[in-house]
Coordinates of C-alpha atoms in Angstrom, one line a residue:
Chain N
M911 CA 9.2 -36.8 -33.6
K912 CA 10.1 -35.5 -30.1
K913 CA 13.7 -35.0 -31.1
E914 CA 12.6 -33.0 -34.2
T915 CA 10.4 -30.8 -32.1
F916 CA 13.2 -30.2 -29.7
D917 CA 15.6 -29.4 -32.6
V918 CA 13.2 -26.7 -33.8
K919 CA 13.0 -25.2 -30.2
I920 CA 16.8 -25.2 -29.8
G921 CA 17.1 -23.8 -33.3
L922 CA 15.5 -20.5 -32.3
A923 CA 17.8 -20.2 -29.3
E924 CA 20.7 -20.8 -31.7
M925 CA 19.5 -17.8 -33.9
L926 CA 19.6 -15.5 -30.8
K927 CA 23.3 -16.2 -30.2
G928 CA 25.7 -13.3 -30.1
G929 CA 22.7 -11.0 -29.4
V930 CA 21.0 -9.1 -26.7
I931 CA 17.5 -9.8 -25.4
M932 CA 15.9 -6.8 -23.7
D933 CA 13.1 -6.4 -21.1
V934 CA 10.4 -4.0 -22.4
T935 CA 7.1 -2.9 -20.7
N936 CA 5.3 -1.3 -23.7
A937 CA 5.4 -1.1 -27.5
E938 CA 7.4 2.2 -27.4
Q939 CA 10.2 0.5 -25.5
A940 CA 10.0 -2.5 -27.7
K941 CA 10.6 -0.3 -30.8
I942 CA 13.6 1.3 -29.0
A943 CA 15.0 -2.2 -28.4
E944 CA 14.5 -3.3 -31.9
E945 CA 16.0 -0.1 -33.3
A946 CA 19.0 -0.6 -31.1
G947 CA 19.6 -4.0 -32.6
A948 CA 18.1 -6.4 -29.9
V949 CA 17.6 -9.9 -31.2
A950 CA 14.4 -10.4 -29.1
V951 CA 12.4 -8.6 -26.5
M952 CA 10.9 -9.9 -23.2
A953 CA 7.5 -8.4 -22.7
L954 CA 6.7 -7.8 -19.0
E955 CA 4.5 -5.4 -17.1
R956 CA 7.2 -4.1 -14.7
I957 CA 10.9 -4.5 -15.0
P958 CA 12.5 -6.5 -12.2
A959 CA 13.8 -3.4 -10.3
Q960 CA 10.2 -2.1 -10.2
I961 CA 8.8 -5.4 -9.1
R962 CA 11.3 -5.5 -6.3
K963 CA 10.3 -2.0 -5.2
D964 CA 6.6 -2.5 -5.5
G965 CA 6.3 -5.9 -3.8
G966 CA 3.0 -7.8 -4.1
I967 CA 2.4 -10.8 -6.4
A968 CA 4.1 -10.6 -9.9
R969 CA 2.1 -12.5 -12.5
M970 CA 2.1 -13.1 -16.3
S971 CA 1.7 -10.0 -18.3
N972 CA -1.6 -8.8 -19.7
P973 CA -2.3 -10.4 -23.1
T974 CA -3.3 -7.0 -24.5
M975 CA 0.1 -5.6 -23.7
I976 CA 1.8 -8.7 -25.2
R977 CA -0.2 -8.3 -28.4
Q978 CA 0.7 -4.6 -28.7
I979 CA 4.4 -5.5 -28.4
Q980 CA 4.0 -8.3 -31.0
E981 CA 2.5 -5.8 -33.4
A982 CA 5.1 -3.2 -32.8
V983 CA 8.2 -5.3 -33.6
S984 CA 9.4 -7.9 -36.1
I985 CA 11.9 -9.7 -33.8
P986 CA 10.9 -12.6 -31.5
V987 CA 8.8 -11.7 -28.5
M988 CA 9.3 -13.6 -25.3
A989 CA 7.1 -13.4 -22.1
K990 CA 7.4 -14.7 -18.6
C991 CA 5.2 -17.1 -16.7
R992 CA 5.4 -18.0 -13.0
I993 CA 7.4 -21.0 -12.0
G994 CA 5.1 -24.1 -12.2
H995 CA 2.2 -22.1 -13.6
F996 CA 1.5 -24.2 -16.7
A997 CA -1.9 -22.5 -17.3
E998 CA -0.1 -19.1 -17.8
A999 CA 2.2 -20.9 -20.1
Q1000 CA -0.7 -22.3 -22.1
I1001 CA -2.1 -18.8 -22.5
L1002 CA 1.3 -17.5 -23.7
E1003 CA 1.5 -20.3 -26.2
A1004 CA -2.0 -19.4 -27.4
L1005 CA -0.8 -15.9 -27.9
E1006 CA 2.0 -17.3 -30.0
V1007 CA 4.9 -15.7 -28.0
D1008 CA 8.1 -17.1 -29.5
F1009 CA 9.8 -18.1 -26.2
I1010 CA 8.4 -18.5 -22.6
D1011 CA 10.6 -17.6 -19.7
E1012 CA 9.6 -19.7 -16.6
S1013 CA 11.0 -17.0 -14.4
E1014 CA 11.9 -16.5 -10.8
V1015 CA 11.3 -12.8 -11.3
L1016 CA 7.6 -13.5 -11.0
T1017 CA 6.1 -15.0 -7.8
P1018 CA 6.3 -18.8 -8.0
A1019 CA 3.0 -20.7 -8.4
D1020 CA 4.3 -24.1 -7.4
E1021 CA 7.1 -24.5 -4.9
A1022 CA 7.7 -28.2 -5.7
N1023 CA 7.4 -28.5 -9.4
H1024 CA 8.5 -26.6 -12.5
I1025 CA 6.4 -26.9 -15.7
W1026 CA 6.8 -30.1 -17.8
K1027 CA 8.0 -28.1 -20.8
H1028 CA 8.1 -31.0 -23.3
D1029 CA 4.3 -30.7 -23.6
F1030 CA 4.6 -27.3 -25.3
K1031 CA 5.4 -26.4 -28.9
V1032 CA 6.8 -23.0 -27.8
P1033 CA 10.4 -23.3 -26.5
F1034 CA 11.2 -22.4 -22.8
V1035 CA 14.1 -20.7 -21.2
C1036 CA 14.8 -21.2 -17.5
G1037 CA 17.2 -19.7 -14.9
C1038 CA 19.8 -21.6 -13.0
R1039 CA 22.5 -21.1 -10.4
D1040 CA 24.6 -24.2 -11.1
L1041 CA 25.0 -27.2 -13.4
G1042 CA 22.5 -29.4 -11.5
E1043 CA 19.7 -26.8 -11.7
A1044 CA 20.5 -26.3 -15.4
L1045 CA 20.3 -30.0 -16.2
R1046 CA 17.0 -30.4 -14.2
R1047 CA 15.4 -27.7 -16.3
I1048 CA 16.8 -29.2 -19.5
G1049 CA 15.4 -32.6 -18.4
E1050 CA 12.0 -30.9 -18.1
G1051 CA 12.3 -29.6 -21.6
A1052 CA 14.0 -26.2 -21.4
A1053 CA 15.5 -25.3 -24.8
M1054 CA 17.7 -22.5 -23.4
I1055 CA 19.3 -21.9 -20.1
R1056 CA 20.3 -18.6 -18.5
T1057 CA 22.0 -17.7 -15.3
K1058 CA 19.6 -16.3 -12.7
G1059 CA 21.9 -13.7 -11.4
E1060 CA 20.0 -11.3 -9.2
A1061 CA 17.3 -9.7 -11.4
G1062 CA 16.7 -6.0 -10.9
S1063 CA 19.9 -5.5 -8.9
G1064 CA 22.1 -3.9 -11.5
N1065 CA 24.8 -5.9 -9.8
I1066 CA 26.7 -8.5 -11.9
V1067 CA 28.1 -10.4 -9.0
E1068 CA 25.4 -13.1 -8.9
A1069 CA 25.4 -13.7 -12.6
V1070 CA 29.2 -14.2 -12.5
R1071 CA 28.8 -16.6 -9.6
H1072 CA 26.2 -18.7 -11.4
M1073 CA 28.0 -18.7 -14.7
R1074 CA 31.3 -19.8 -13.1
R1075 CA 29.5 -22.5 -11.2
V1076 CA 27.9 -23.9 -14.4
Q1077 CA 31.2 -23.7 -16.3
S1078 CA 33.3 -25.3 -13.5
G1079 CA 30.6 -28.0 -13.1
I1080 CA 30.9 -28.8 -16.8
K1081 CA 34.7 -28.9 -16.6
E1082 CA 34.7 -31.2 -13.6
L1083 CA 32.3 -33.6 -15.4
T1084 CA 34.7 -34.0 -18.4
L1085 CA 37.5 -35.1 -16.0
L1086 CA 35.5 -37.9 -14.3
D1087 CA 35.7 -41.5 -15.6
R1088 CA 32.5 -43.3 -16.5
A1089 CA 32.2 -45.1 -13.2
E1090 CA 32.1 -41.8 -11.4
L1091 CA 29.2 -40.3 -13.3
M1092 CA 26.3 -41.9 -11.5
A1093 CA 27.5 -40.7 -8.1
R1094 CA 28.0 -37.2 -9.6
A1095 CA 24.5 -37.3 -11.1
K1096 CA 23.2 -38.1 -7.6
S1097 CA 25.1 -35.2 -6.0
L1098 CA 24.0 -32.8 -8.7
G1099 CA 20.4 -34.0 -8.5
A1100 CA 20.5 -34.1 -12.3
P1101 CA 19.2 -36.6 -14.9
F1102 CA 21.9 -39.3 -15.5
Q1103 CA 21.7 -39.2 -19.3
L1104 CA 22.2 -35.5 -19.4
V1105 CA 25.2 -35.8 -17.0
Q1106 CA 26.7 -38.4 -19.4
Q1107 CA 26.0 -36.2 -22.4
V1108 CA 27.7 -33.1 -20.8
A1109 CA 30.7 -35.3 -19.7
E1110 CA 31.2 -36.4 -23.3
S1111 CA 30.6 -33.2 -25.1
G1112 CA 32.0 -30.7 -22.5
R1113 CA 29.1 -28.4 -23.1
L1114 CA 25.4 -28.0 -22.2
P1115 CA 23.1 -29.6 -24.7
V1116 CA 21.2 -26.3 -25.2
P1117 CA 22.5 -22.7 -25.5
N1118 CA 23.7 -21.0 -22.3
F1119 CA 22.8 -17.3 -21.9
A1120 CA 23.5 -14.8 -19.1
A1121 CA 20.9 -12.8 -17.2
G1122 CA 20.5 -10.9 -13.9
G1123 CA 22.3 -7.7 -13.2
I1124 CA 23.9 -6.7 -16.6
A1125 CA 24.0 -2.9 -16.7
T1126 CA 27.0 -1.9 -18.9
P1127 CA 28.8 -2.9 -22.1
A1128 CA 31.7 -4.2 -19.8
D1129 CA 29.2 -6.4 -17.9
A1130 CA 28.1 -7.9 -21.2
S1131 CA 31.7 -8.5 -22.3
L1132 CA 32.5 -10.1 -18.9
M1133 CA 29.6 -12.6 -19.2
M1134 CA 30.5 -13.5 -22.8
Q1135 CA 34.1 -14.1 -21.8
L1136 CA 32.9 -16.3 -19.0
G1137 CA 31.1 -18.5 -21.6
A1138 CA 27.6 -16.9 -22.1
E1139 CA 26.4 -17.1 -25.7
T1140 CA 24.0 -14.1 -25.5
V1141 CA 22.9 -11.7 -22.8
F1142 CA 19.5 -10.7 -21.3
V1143 CA 19.3 -7.1 -20.1
G1144 CA 16.4 -6.2 -17.9
S1145 CA 16.4 -3.2 -15.7
G1146 CA 19.8 -2.1 -16.9
I1147 CA 18.6 -0.4 -20.0
F1148 CA 15.3 1.4 -19.1
M1149 CA 16.5 2.3 -15.5
S1150 CA 19.6 4.1 -17.0
E1151 CA 19.7 7.7 -18.1
D1152 CA 20.2 6.9 -21.7
P1153 CA 18.2 3.8 -22.7
Q1154 CA 18.7 4.2 -26.5
A1155 CA 22.4 4.7 -26.5
R1156 CA 23.0 2.1 -23.8
A1157 CA 20.9 -0.5 -25.6
A1158 CA 22.9 0.0 -28.8
A1159 CA 26.2 0.0 -26.9
I1160 CA 25.4 -3.4 -25.2
V1161 CA 24.4 -4.9 -28.6
Q1162 CA 27.8 -3.9 -30.0
A1163 CA 29.6 -5.0 -26.9
V1164 CA 28.3 -8.6 -27.3
T1165 CA 29.7 -8.8 -30.8
Y1166 CA 33.1 -7.3 -29.9
Y1167 CA 33.2 -8.8 -26.4
D1168 CA 36.8 -9.8 -26.7
D1169 CA 38.1 -6.5 -28.2
P1170 CA 38.9 -4.1 -25.3
K1171 CA 39.8 -1.2 -27.7
K1172 CA 36.5 -1.4 -29.4
L1173 CA 34.7 -1.8 -25.9
A1174 CA 36.4 1.4 -24.8
E1175 CA 35.0 3.2 -27.9
I1176 CA 31.6 1.6 -27.3
S1177 CA 31.4 2.6 -23.6
A1178 CA 32.7 6.2 -24.1
G1179 CA 30.0 8.9 -23.9
L1180 CA 27.4 6.8 -22.1
K1181 CA 25.6 8.6 -19.2
D1182 CA 25.1 7.0 -15.8
A1183 CA 24.2 3.4 -15.5
M1184 CA 21.4 2.3 -13.2
K1185 CA 22.3 2.8 -9.5
G1186 CA 22.2 -0.8 -8.5
I1187 CA 22.0 -2.6 -5.2
D1188 CA 24.8 -4.2 -3.1
M1189 CA 23.9 -7.8 -2.4
A1190 CA 24.2 -7.1 1.4
E1191 CA 21.3 -4.8 1.1
I1192 CA 19.0 -7.6 -0.1
P1193 CA 18.1 -9.8 2.8
E1194 CA 18.2 -13.5 2.4
G1195 CA 14.7 -14.7 1.6
Q1196 CA 14.1 -11.6 -0.6
R1197 CA 16.6 -12.7 -3.3
L1198 CA 14.7 -13.6 -6.5
Q1199 CA 17.4 -16.2 -7.4
E1200 CA 16.2 -18.4 -4.4
R1201 CA 12.9 -19.0 -6.1
G1202 CA 12.8 -22.4 -7.9
W1203 CA 15.3 -25.2 -7.3
Chain X
M1217 CA 42.1 -19.9 -48.4
P1218 CA 39.6 -20.4 -45.6
V1219 CA 35.9 -19.6 -45.9
G1220 CA 34.7 -16.6 -43.9
V1221 CA 31.6 -16.9 -41.6
L1222 CA 30.1 -13.5 -40.8
A1223 CA 30.2 -13.5 -37.0
L1224 CA 28.3 -10.3 -36.1
Q1225 CA 25.3 -12.2 -34.6
G1226 CA 23.5 -15.5 -35.1
D1227 CA 24.4 -19.2 -35.4
F1228 CA 27.8 -18.7 -37.0
E1229 CA 29.5 -21.3 -34.8
K1230 CA 27.1 -24.0 -36.2
H1231 CA 28.3 -23.2 -39.7
R1232 CA 31.9 -23.3 -38.6
Q1233 CA 31.3 -26.7 -37.0
M1234 CA 29.7 -28.1 -40.1
L1235 CA 32.5 -26.7 -42.3
Q1236 CA 35.1 -28.4 -40.1
Q1237 CA 33.3 -31.7 -40.6
I1238 CA 33.6 -31.4 -44.4
E1239 CA 37.2 -30.4 -44.0
V1240 CA 36.9 -26.8 -45.0
E1241 CA 38.9 -24.3 -42.9
S1242 CA 36.9 -21.3 -41.7
V1243 CA 37.5 -17.9 -40.0
P1244 CA 35.0 -15.6 -38.2
V1245 CA 34.5 -12.3 -40.0
R1246 CA 33.8 -9.2 -37.8
Y1247 CA 36.0 -6.6 -39.3
P1248 CA 36.2 -5.5 -43.0
Q1249 CA 39.9 -6.7 -43.3
D1250 CA 38.8 -10.2 -42.2
L1251 CA 37.4 -10.6 -45.7
D1252 CA 40.8 -10.2 -47.4
D1253 CA 41.9 -13.8 -46.8
C1254 CA 38.6 -15.5 -47.6
S1255 CA 37.6 -17.6 -50.6
G1256 CA 33.9 -17.2 -49.9
L1257 CA 31.5 -16.0 -47.1
I1258 CA 28.7 -17.5 -45.2
I1259 CA 26.0 -15.2 -43.7
P1260 CA 24.4 -17.2 -41.0
G1261 CA 20.9 -17.3 -39.5
G1262 CA 20.1 -14.7 -36.8
E1263 CA 17.9 -11.6 -36.8
S1264 CA 18.0 -9.6 -40.0
T1265 CA 17.2 -6.3 -38.2
T1266 CA 20.2 -6.9 -35.9
L1267 CA 22.4 -7.9 -38.9
T1268 CA 21.5 -4.7 -40.6
K1269 CA 22.6 -2.6 -37.6
Q1270 CA 25.7 -4.5 -37.0
M1271 CA 26.8 -4.5 -40.6
K1272 CA 26.6 -0.7 -40.6
Y1273 CA 28.4 -0.5 -37.3
A1274 CA 31.2 -2.8 -38.5
G1275 CA 31.5 -0.8 -41.7
I1276 CA 31.4 -4.0 -43.7
R1277 CA 28.5 -3.4 -46.2
E1278 CA 30.7 -1.9 -48.9
P1279 CA 33.6 -4.3 -48.5
L1280 CA 31.1 -7.2 -48.6
L1281 CA 29.5 -5.9 -51.8
E1282 CA 33.0 -5.7 -53.4
F1283 CA 33.9 -9.2 -52.1
A1284 CA 30.6 -10.6 -53.5
A1285 CA 31.3 -9.2 -57.0
D1286 CA 33.7 -12.1 -57.7
K1287 CA 33.5 -14.5 -54.7
P1288 CA 30.6 -16.8 -53.6
V1289 CA 28.3 -15.9 -50.7
F1290 CA 26.0 -18.4 -49.0
G1291 CA 23.2 -17.2 -46.8
T1292 CA 20.8 -19.2 -44.5
C1293 CA 17.5 -17.7 -43.3
A1294 CA 18.4 -14.2 -42.1
G1295 CA 21.5 -14.6 -44.3
L1296 CA 19.2 -15.1 -47.3
I1297 CA 17.1 -12.1 -46.3
M1298 CA 20.3 -10.0 -46.3
M1299 CA 21.3 -11.3 -49.8
A1300 CA 17.9 -10.5 -51.4
D1301 CA 17.3 -7.4 -53.5
T1302 CA 13.8 -6.7 -52.1
V1303 CA 12.5 -7.3 -48.5
D1304 CA 9.0 -6.4 -47.4
D1305 CA 10.2 -4.6 -44.3
S1306 CA 12.0 -1.2 -44.2
R1307 CA 13.8 -2.1 -41.0
V1308 CA 16.0 -4.4 -43.0
E1309 CA 18.5 -3.2 -45.6
P1310 CA 19.4 -6.1 -47.8
L1311 CA 22.6 -6.3 -49.9
G1312 CA 21.0 -7.2 -53.2
L1313 CA 23.3 -10.1 -54.1
L1314 CA 20.5 -12.3 -55.5
A1315 CA 17.4 -11.4 -57.5
L1316 CA 14.9 -12.4 -54.8
S1317 CA 11.9 -10.8 -53.2
V1318 CA 11.5 -11.9 -49.6
L1319 CA 8.8 -11.8 -47.0
R1320 CA 10.2 -11.9 -43.4
N1321 CA 8.7 -14.5 -41.0
G1322 CA 6.5 -15.6 -44.0
W1323 CA 5.2 -18.7 -42.2
G1324 CA 4.5 -16.9 -38.9
R1325 CA 5.9 -17.0 -35.4
Q1326 CA 7.9 -19.8 -33.7
V1327 CA 4.9 -22.1 -33.1
H1328 CA 4.8 -22.5 -36.9
S1329 CA 8.5 -23.4 -37.2
S1330 CA 9.0 -27.0 -38.3
T1331 CA 11.2 -29.7 -39.8
E1332 CA 10.3 -30.8 -43.3
R1333 CA 11.7 -33.4 -45.8
I1334 CA 12.5 -31.7 -49.1
P1335 CA 14.1 -33.2 -52.3
L1336 CA 17.3 -31.5 -53.6
S1337 CA 17.5 -31.1 -57.4
F1338 CA 21.2 -31.9 -57.5
S1339 CA 21.0 -35.0 -55.4
D1340 CA 19.4 -38.4 -56.0
E1341 CA 19.7 -39.4 -52.4
V1342 CA 17.0 -39.2 -49.7
P1343 CA 15.2 -35.9 -49.2
F1344 CA 17.0 -33.3 -47.1
R1345 CA 15.8 -32.8 -43.5
A1346 CA 15.2 -29.0 -43.5
I1347 CA 14.8 -27.1 -40.2
F1348 CA 12.7 -23.9 -40.7
I1349 CA 12.9 -21.4 -37.9
R1350 CA 10.6 -18.3 -38.3
A1351 CA 11.6 -18.7 -41.9
P1352 CA 11.3 -16.1 -44.6
V1353 CA 9.3 -16.9 -47.8
I1354 CA 10.7 -16.2 -51.3
T1355 CA 7.8 -14.5 -53.1
D1356 CA 9.6 -13.8 -56.4
T1357 CA 12.8 -14.8 -58.2
G1358 CA 14.6 -13.1 -61.1
T1359 CA 15.6 -14.9 -64.3
S1360 CA 19.2 -15.2 -63.1
V1361 CA 18.0 -17.5 -60.2
T1362 CA 17.8 -21.3 -60.3
V1363 CA 15.7 -23.0 -57.7
L1364 CA 17.4 -26.1 -56.2
A1365 CA 14.6 -27.1 -53.8
H1366 CA 10.9 -26.3 -53.1
Y1367 CA 8.7 -26.6 -50.1
R1368 CA 4.9 -26.3 -50.6
N1369 CA 5.6 -25.0 -54.2
Q1370 CA 7.7 -22.2 -52.8
P1371 CA 11.5 -21.9 -53.6
V1372 CA 13.5 -22.5 -50.5
L1373 CA 17.0 -23.1 -51.9
V1374 CA 18.3 -21.0 -54.7
T1375 CA 21.5 -20.1 -56.7
D1376 CA 22.6 -17.8 -59.5
G1377 CA 25.6 -19.9 -60.2
R1378 CA 27.9 -17.9 -57.9
H1379 CA 25.9 -17.4 -54.7
L1380 CA 23.7 -19.8 -52.8
A1381 CA 20.9 -19.1 -50.3
C1382 CA 18.2 -21.0 -48.4
T1383 CA 15.3 -20.1 -46.1
F1384 CA 16.1 -23.0 -43.7
H1385 CA 19.1 -24.1 -41.6
P1386 CA 21.3 -26.9 -43.0
E1387 CA 23.9 -25.9 -40.3
L1388 CA 21.5 -27.2 -37.6
G1389 CA 21.3 -30.7 -38.9
D1390 CA 23.8 -33.4 -39.8
D1391 CA 23.4 -33.6 -43.6
F1392 CA 26.4 -31.9 -45.4
R1393 CA 25.0 -31.9 -48.9
I1394 CA 24.2 -28.2 -49.1
H1395 CA 27.5 -27.1 -47.5
E1396 CA 29.3 -29.4 -49.9
Y1397 CA 27.4 -27.7 -52.8
F1398 CA 28.8 -24.4 -51.6
K1399 CA 32.2 -25.9 -51.3
R1400 CA 32.0 -26.8 -55.0
L1401 CA 31.0 -23.2 -55.8
M1402 CA 34.1 -22.0 -54.1
N1403 CA 36.4 -24.6 -55.7
V1404 CA 38.2 -25.3 -52.4

């Protein structure tokens, strides 16, 4: 029974492949995202760039706003809860959101434990910076993994770092012999059975998406070429000068990610992307990716 | 000739993996000319609003309609929605390959997605383990359509003798019977 429930959770993640999931803060933006071809929307009160600017505690979105977005669009609606805040997750499940993002973009509620996600019928996505973190979240029941990147930065460098770490971690595992896997599981801090499974299959047991800093069609292409199966775009769309056109362009860029001529055509005519932040301008301790473990 | 799998968005890789296991060669289809070398086409699961947009952008609607006039097409979930002639939602522009009326997300949101055992009319073996993900519901079928499987008295797997479509996802499981049925429709 447990396997069947997990199959149904991963099934929805499979359906989102080759698509773009967009952050939206109201029904109007949700419609723009759907019209542009988004496969899902992430309902949140403030986009990460705004959360970063405003400071304070970032919490689960207001249920009224989530309902309005659910009514406005036909595509899956995701919402974020704080790391470890299983009561927020229970409320999001009661609202029948299609996916819950246990997200470092919100202020963590538990610094030691993430949510035990197997208890829920709604699938979860979680962020990671490397293979060990990805496998810990899968062990807790995440049905989809995304890179953390650095949300709200408009800077792709951290998403690239995290995706490369995950991919090289997987490649390394496939080269080890069986006797070496337990020691590797120990150094990764990851469940042994999952380590074994990745070593045999050469891939994560759940879909692997990219998030955190994607602002242009070229950024989307880069992440897909590095092994992402779908991209999340947060601040990149609604902080730009042309949200509608940019959203549609990023959708097309994910489908034609390996066709540079097409990408040139797709990127031509877009106005300015969001300004973005150099990582050196974000002091250690204020990086969202450091939340969770 | 290989089978094409529409690779604009969705779980097209899962279909290709299953085809490989039943020894059918496949190619991804993203450009109209990709259809030229195909003996049939699979439209995978995904989001039908996104598929509507991407089919237009790819300029593949007309070529696909011509292709389907004499070659078999198999659609799963969103693929079935795209093959229907009537959909309840104006955000989706279906191709009208099968005489079906379809209600999107007919069972509700993801918490209502499930795995069910359904008997297949063309197989005496055990029931098929069908994975329904935010599945559509077929509300009406034309006289040209034969129902090959039901769930809760609703048709969930249908054919008109050339094309095949289902509201669930055989590509996510490990039972090849429905893909093998499509293989027979293609005579490959």
